[in-house]
Short mmCIF file of C-alpha atoms and ligand atoms in Angstrom, two decimals:
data_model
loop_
_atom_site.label_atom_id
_atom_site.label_comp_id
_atom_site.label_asym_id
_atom_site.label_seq_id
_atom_site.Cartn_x
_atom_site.Cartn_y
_atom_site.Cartn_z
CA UNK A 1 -11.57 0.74 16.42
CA UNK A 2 -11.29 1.65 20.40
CA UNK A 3 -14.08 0.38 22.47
CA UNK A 4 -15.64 1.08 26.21
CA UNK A 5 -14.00 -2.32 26.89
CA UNK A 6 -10.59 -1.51 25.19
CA UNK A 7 -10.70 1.46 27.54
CA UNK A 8 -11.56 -0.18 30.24
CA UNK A 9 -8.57 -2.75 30.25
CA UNK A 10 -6.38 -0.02 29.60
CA UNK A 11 -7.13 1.93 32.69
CA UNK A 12 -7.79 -1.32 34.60
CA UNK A 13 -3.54 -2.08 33.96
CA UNK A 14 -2.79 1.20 35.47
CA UNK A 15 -5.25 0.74 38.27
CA UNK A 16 -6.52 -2.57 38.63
CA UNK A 17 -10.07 -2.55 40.24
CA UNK A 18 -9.53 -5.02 43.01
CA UNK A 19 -7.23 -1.78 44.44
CA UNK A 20 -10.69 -0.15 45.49
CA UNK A 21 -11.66 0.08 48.98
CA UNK A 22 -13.80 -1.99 49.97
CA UNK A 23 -16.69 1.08 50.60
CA UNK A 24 -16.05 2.47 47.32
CA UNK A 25 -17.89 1.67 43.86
CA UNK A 26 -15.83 1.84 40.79
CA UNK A 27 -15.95 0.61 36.94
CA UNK A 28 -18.00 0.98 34.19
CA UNK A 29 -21.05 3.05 35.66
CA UNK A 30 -23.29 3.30 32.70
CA UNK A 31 -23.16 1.95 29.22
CA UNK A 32 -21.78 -0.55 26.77
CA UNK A 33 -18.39 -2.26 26.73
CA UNK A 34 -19.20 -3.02 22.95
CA UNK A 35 -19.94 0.78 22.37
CA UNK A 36 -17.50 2.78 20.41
CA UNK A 37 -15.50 5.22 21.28
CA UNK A 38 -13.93 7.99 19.17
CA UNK A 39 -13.61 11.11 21.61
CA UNK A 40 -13.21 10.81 25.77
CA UNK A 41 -13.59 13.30 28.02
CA UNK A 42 -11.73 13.32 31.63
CA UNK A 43 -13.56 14.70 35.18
CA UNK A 44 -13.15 14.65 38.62
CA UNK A 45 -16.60 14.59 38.99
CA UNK A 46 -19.54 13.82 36.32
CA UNK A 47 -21.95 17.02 37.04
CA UNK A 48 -24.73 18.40 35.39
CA UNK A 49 -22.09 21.07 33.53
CA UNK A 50 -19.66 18.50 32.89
CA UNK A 51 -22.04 16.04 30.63
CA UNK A 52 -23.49 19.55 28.74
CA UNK A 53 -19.81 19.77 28.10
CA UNK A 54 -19.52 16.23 26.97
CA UNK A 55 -22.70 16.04 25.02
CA UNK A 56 -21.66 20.04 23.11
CA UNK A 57 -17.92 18.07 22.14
CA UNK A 58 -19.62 14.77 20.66
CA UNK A 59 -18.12 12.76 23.67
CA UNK A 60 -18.75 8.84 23.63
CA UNK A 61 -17.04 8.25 26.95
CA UNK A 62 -16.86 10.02 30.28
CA UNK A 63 -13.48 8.86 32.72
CA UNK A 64 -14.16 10.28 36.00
CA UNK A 65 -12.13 10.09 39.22
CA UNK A 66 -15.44 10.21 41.95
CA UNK A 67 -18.14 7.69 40.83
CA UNK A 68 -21.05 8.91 38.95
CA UNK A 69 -23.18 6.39 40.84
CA UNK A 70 -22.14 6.03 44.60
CA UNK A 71 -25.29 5.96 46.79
CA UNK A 72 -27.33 2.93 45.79
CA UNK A 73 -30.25 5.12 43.20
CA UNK A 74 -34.06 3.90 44.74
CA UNK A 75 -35.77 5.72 41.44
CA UNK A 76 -35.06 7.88 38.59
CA UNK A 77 -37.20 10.65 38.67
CA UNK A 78 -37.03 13.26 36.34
CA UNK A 79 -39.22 15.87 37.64
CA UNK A 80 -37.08 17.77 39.97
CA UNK A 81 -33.73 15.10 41.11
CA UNK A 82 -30.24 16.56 39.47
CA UNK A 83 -29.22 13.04 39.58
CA UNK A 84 -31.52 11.55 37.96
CA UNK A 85 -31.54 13.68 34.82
CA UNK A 86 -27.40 13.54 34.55
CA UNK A 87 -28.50 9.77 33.83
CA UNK A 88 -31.10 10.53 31.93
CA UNK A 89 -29.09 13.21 29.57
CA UNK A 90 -25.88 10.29 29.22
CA UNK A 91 -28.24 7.68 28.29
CA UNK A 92 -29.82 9.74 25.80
CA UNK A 93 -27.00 10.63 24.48
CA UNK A 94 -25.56 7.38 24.49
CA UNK A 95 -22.27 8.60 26.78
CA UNK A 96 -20.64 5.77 28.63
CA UNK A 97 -19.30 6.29 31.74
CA UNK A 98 -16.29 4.61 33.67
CA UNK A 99 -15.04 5.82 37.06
CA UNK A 100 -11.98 4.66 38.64
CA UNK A 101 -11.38 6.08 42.08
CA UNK A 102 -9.45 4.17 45.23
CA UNK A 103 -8.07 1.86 42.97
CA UNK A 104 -6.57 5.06 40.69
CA UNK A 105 -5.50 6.58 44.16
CA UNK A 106 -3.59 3.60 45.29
CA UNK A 107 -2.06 2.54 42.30
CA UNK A 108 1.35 2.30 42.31
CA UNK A 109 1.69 4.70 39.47
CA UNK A 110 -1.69 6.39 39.95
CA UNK A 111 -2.94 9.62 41.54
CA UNK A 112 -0.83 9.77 44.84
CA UNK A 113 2.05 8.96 42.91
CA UNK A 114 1.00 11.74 40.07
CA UNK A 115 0.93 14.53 43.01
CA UNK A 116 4.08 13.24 44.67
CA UNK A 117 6.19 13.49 41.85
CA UNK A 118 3.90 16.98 41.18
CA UNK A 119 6.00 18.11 44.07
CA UNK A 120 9.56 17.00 42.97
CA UNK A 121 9.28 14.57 46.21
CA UNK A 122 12.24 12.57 46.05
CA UNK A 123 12.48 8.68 47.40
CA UNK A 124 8.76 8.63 47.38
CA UNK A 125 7.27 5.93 49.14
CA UNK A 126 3.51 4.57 50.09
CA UNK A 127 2.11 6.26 53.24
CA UNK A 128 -0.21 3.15 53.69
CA UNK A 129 0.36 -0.02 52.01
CA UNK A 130 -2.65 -1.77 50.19
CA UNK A 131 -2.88 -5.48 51.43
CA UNK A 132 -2.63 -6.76 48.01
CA UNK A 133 0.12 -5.09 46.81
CA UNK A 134 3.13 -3.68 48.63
CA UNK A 135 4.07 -1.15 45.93
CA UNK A 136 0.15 0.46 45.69
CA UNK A 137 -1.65 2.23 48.59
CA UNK A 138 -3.37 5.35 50.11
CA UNK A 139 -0.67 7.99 50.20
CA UNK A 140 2.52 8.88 49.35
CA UNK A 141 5.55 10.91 51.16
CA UNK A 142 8.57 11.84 49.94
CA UNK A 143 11.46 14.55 51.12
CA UNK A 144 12.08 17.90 48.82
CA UNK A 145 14.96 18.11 47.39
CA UNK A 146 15.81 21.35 49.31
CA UNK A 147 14.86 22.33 52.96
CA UNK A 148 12.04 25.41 52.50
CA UNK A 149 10.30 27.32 55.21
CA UNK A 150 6.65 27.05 55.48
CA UNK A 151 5.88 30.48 53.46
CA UNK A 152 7.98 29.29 50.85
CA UNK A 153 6.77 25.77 50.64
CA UNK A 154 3.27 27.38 50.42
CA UNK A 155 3.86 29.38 47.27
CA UNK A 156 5.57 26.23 45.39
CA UNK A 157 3.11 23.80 46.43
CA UNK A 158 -0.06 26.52 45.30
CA UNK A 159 2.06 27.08 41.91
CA UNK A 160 2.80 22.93 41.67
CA UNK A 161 -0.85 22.31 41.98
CA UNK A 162 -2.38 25.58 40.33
CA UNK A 163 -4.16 26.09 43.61
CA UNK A 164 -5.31 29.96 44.26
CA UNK A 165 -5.60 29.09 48.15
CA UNK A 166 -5.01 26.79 50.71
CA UNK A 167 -5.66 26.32 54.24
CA UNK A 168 -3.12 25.46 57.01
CA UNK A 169 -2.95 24.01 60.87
CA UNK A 170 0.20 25.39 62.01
CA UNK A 171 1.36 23.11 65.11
CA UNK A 172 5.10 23.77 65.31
CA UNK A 173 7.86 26.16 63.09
CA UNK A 174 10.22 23.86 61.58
CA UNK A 175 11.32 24.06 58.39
CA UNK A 176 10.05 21.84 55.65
CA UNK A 177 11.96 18.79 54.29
CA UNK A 178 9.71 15.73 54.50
CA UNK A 179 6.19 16.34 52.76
CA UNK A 180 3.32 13.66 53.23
CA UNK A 181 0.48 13.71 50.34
CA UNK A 182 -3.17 11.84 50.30
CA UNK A 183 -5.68 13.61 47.79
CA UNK A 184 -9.03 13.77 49.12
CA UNK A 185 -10.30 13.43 52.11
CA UNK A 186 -7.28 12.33 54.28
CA UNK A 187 -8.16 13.99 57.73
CA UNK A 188 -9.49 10.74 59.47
CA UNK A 189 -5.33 9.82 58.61
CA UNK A 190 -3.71 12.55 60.58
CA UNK A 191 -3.37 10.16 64.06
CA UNK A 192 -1.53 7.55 61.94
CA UNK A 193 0.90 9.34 59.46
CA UNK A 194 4.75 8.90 60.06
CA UNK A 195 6.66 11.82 61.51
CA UNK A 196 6.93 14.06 58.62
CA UNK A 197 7.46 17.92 58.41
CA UNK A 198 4.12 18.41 56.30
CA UNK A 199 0.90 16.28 55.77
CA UNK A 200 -0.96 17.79 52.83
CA UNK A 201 -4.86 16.58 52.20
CA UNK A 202 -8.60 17.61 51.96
CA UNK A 203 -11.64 18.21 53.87
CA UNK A 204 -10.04 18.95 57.23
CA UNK A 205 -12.51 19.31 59.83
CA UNK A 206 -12.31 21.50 62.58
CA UNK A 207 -11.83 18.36 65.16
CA UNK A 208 -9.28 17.03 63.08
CA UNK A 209 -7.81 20.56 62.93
CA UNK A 210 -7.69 21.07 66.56
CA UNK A 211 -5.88 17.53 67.12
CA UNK A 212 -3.39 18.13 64.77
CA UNK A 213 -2.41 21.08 66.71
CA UNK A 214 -1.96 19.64 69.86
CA UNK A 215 0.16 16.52 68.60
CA UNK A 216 2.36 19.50 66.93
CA UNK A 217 1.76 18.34 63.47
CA UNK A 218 1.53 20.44 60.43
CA UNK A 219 -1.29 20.41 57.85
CA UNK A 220 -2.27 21.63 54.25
CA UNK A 221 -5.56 21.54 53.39
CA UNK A 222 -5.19 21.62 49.61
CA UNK A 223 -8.64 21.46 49.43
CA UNK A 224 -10.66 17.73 47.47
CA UNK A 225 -10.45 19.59 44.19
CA UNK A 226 -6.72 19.61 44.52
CA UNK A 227 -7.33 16.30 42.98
CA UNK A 228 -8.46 18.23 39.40
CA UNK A 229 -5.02 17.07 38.29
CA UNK A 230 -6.09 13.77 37.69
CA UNK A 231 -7.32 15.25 34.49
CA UNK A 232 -3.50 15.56 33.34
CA UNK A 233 -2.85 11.96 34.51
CA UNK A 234 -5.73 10.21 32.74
CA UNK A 235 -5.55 12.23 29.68
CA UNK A 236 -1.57 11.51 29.41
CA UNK A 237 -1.98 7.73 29.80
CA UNK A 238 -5.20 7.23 27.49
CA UNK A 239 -4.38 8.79 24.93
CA UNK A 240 -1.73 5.94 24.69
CA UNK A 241 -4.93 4.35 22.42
CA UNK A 242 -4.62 6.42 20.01
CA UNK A 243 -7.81 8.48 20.49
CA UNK A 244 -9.16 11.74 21.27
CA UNK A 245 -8.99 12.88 25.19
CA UNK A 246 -10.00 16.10 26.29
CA UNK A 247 -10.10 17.54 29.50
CA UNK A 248 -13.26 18.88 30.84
CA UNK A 249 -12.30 23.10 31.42
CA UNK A 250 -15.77 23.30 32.72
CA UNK A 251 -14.77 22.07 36.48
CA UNK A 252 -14.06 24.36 39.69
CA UNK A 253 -14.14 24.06 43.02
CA UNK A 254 -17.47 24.98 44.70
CA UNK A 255 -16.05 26.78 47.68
CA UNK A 256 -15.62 30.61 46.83
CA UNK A 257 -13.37 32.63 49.39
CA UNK A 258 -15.49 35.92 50.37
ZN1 LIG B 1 -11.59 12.61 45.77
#
């Protein structure tokens, strides 16, 4: 019999939770270690869709990558706040929910990694090291195993990451070799990032855009839900319990391109 706790210290060898940054909240967000669990469901992000999803499938655990619980809650009101009645409707339905974010990211063999090796990269190494373990950290970056030109890159890395568009910051023509990866948000990173052909990450600004440009780097914007693939990687690695992991097929990015 697998429980929330088995779980728990499972993930928790992958991706210890002392990895997390120090901002972030991660763990067991709602529920019962002692609670058990026959069928878990993996996110990227614990919406209203994906616990209708969970609660249809006769789900007893929810792994997400972003916390369900982030900004401190000051009520639960049921009335009118989406929030609120996600809680309500995994309480009720006595879901358990663990979220393991940074510390998944920086683990040595944990997101970053996943999408590195995603890519083929080859001596991959961490872009920034954690301070409590050399071999874990923000980032990864790698070289291909073959020179490509950007157009080419493009179409492998949208195919590599089942991505249907991307944006990019063009700020000088040569051809790709050395590839630079943080899922997420990584913008705020672009001023500190070694000299690499590519940076790929998510959310980039306009600012950040403009900047890039005039240092002459180039950027991806894969876009945050780039990081749907965690799916694959926490599916693949619990299921090493011995229990049932689905993937949630309910997730998509909210951006449409008009
Ligand atoms: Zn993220």
């Amino acid at each position: 019999m697998v429980k929330v706790k088995n779980v728990f210290d499972h993930l928790n060898r992958l991706a210890d939770i002392k990895l997390a940054e120090k901002w972030d909240n991660v763990g067991l967000m709602l529920g019962n270690y002692n609670d058990e669990v026959n069928k878990v469901l993996v996110c990227l992000d614990v919406t209203t869709d994906v616990v209708d999803e969970a609660i249809k499938n006769g789900i007893n655990l929810i792994v997400s990558h972003h916390p369900l619980i982030f900004k401190p809650l000051k009520s639960l009101n049921f009335t009118d706040d989406f929030k609120s009645n996600i809680i309500r409707n995994l309480i009720q339905n006595n879901i358990s929910v663990i979220s393991f974010h940074t510390n998944l990211d920086s683990a040595s063999l944990g997101l970053n990694d996943f999408l590195a090796k995603k890519l083929k990269l080859e001596e991959i190494n961490v872009l920034f090291e954690h301070e409590l373990d050399h071999n874990s950290g923000l980032g990864r970056f790698g070289k291909l195993s073959k020179e490509m030109d950007l157009e080419e890159f493009i179409k492998y890395l949208k195919a590599q990451f089942k991505l249907e568009t991307v944006s990019a910051v063009i700020g000088n023509n040569k051809k790709i070799h050395s590839v630079a990866i943080l899922g997420g948000s990584g913008a705020d990173f672009i001023y500190s990032i070694p000299d690499v052909d590519i940076y790929l990450t998510g959310d980039v600004g306009y600012h950040a855009a403009l900047d890039a440009i005039e240092m002459k780097k180039n950027i991806i914007d894969i876009g945050h839900f780039s990081e749907h693939l965690v799916k694959e990687l926490l599916q693949d690695y619990i299921r090493e319990l011995n229990i049932v992991v689905e993937q949630s097929n309910v997730e998509k990015t909210p951006f449409v391109i008009l």
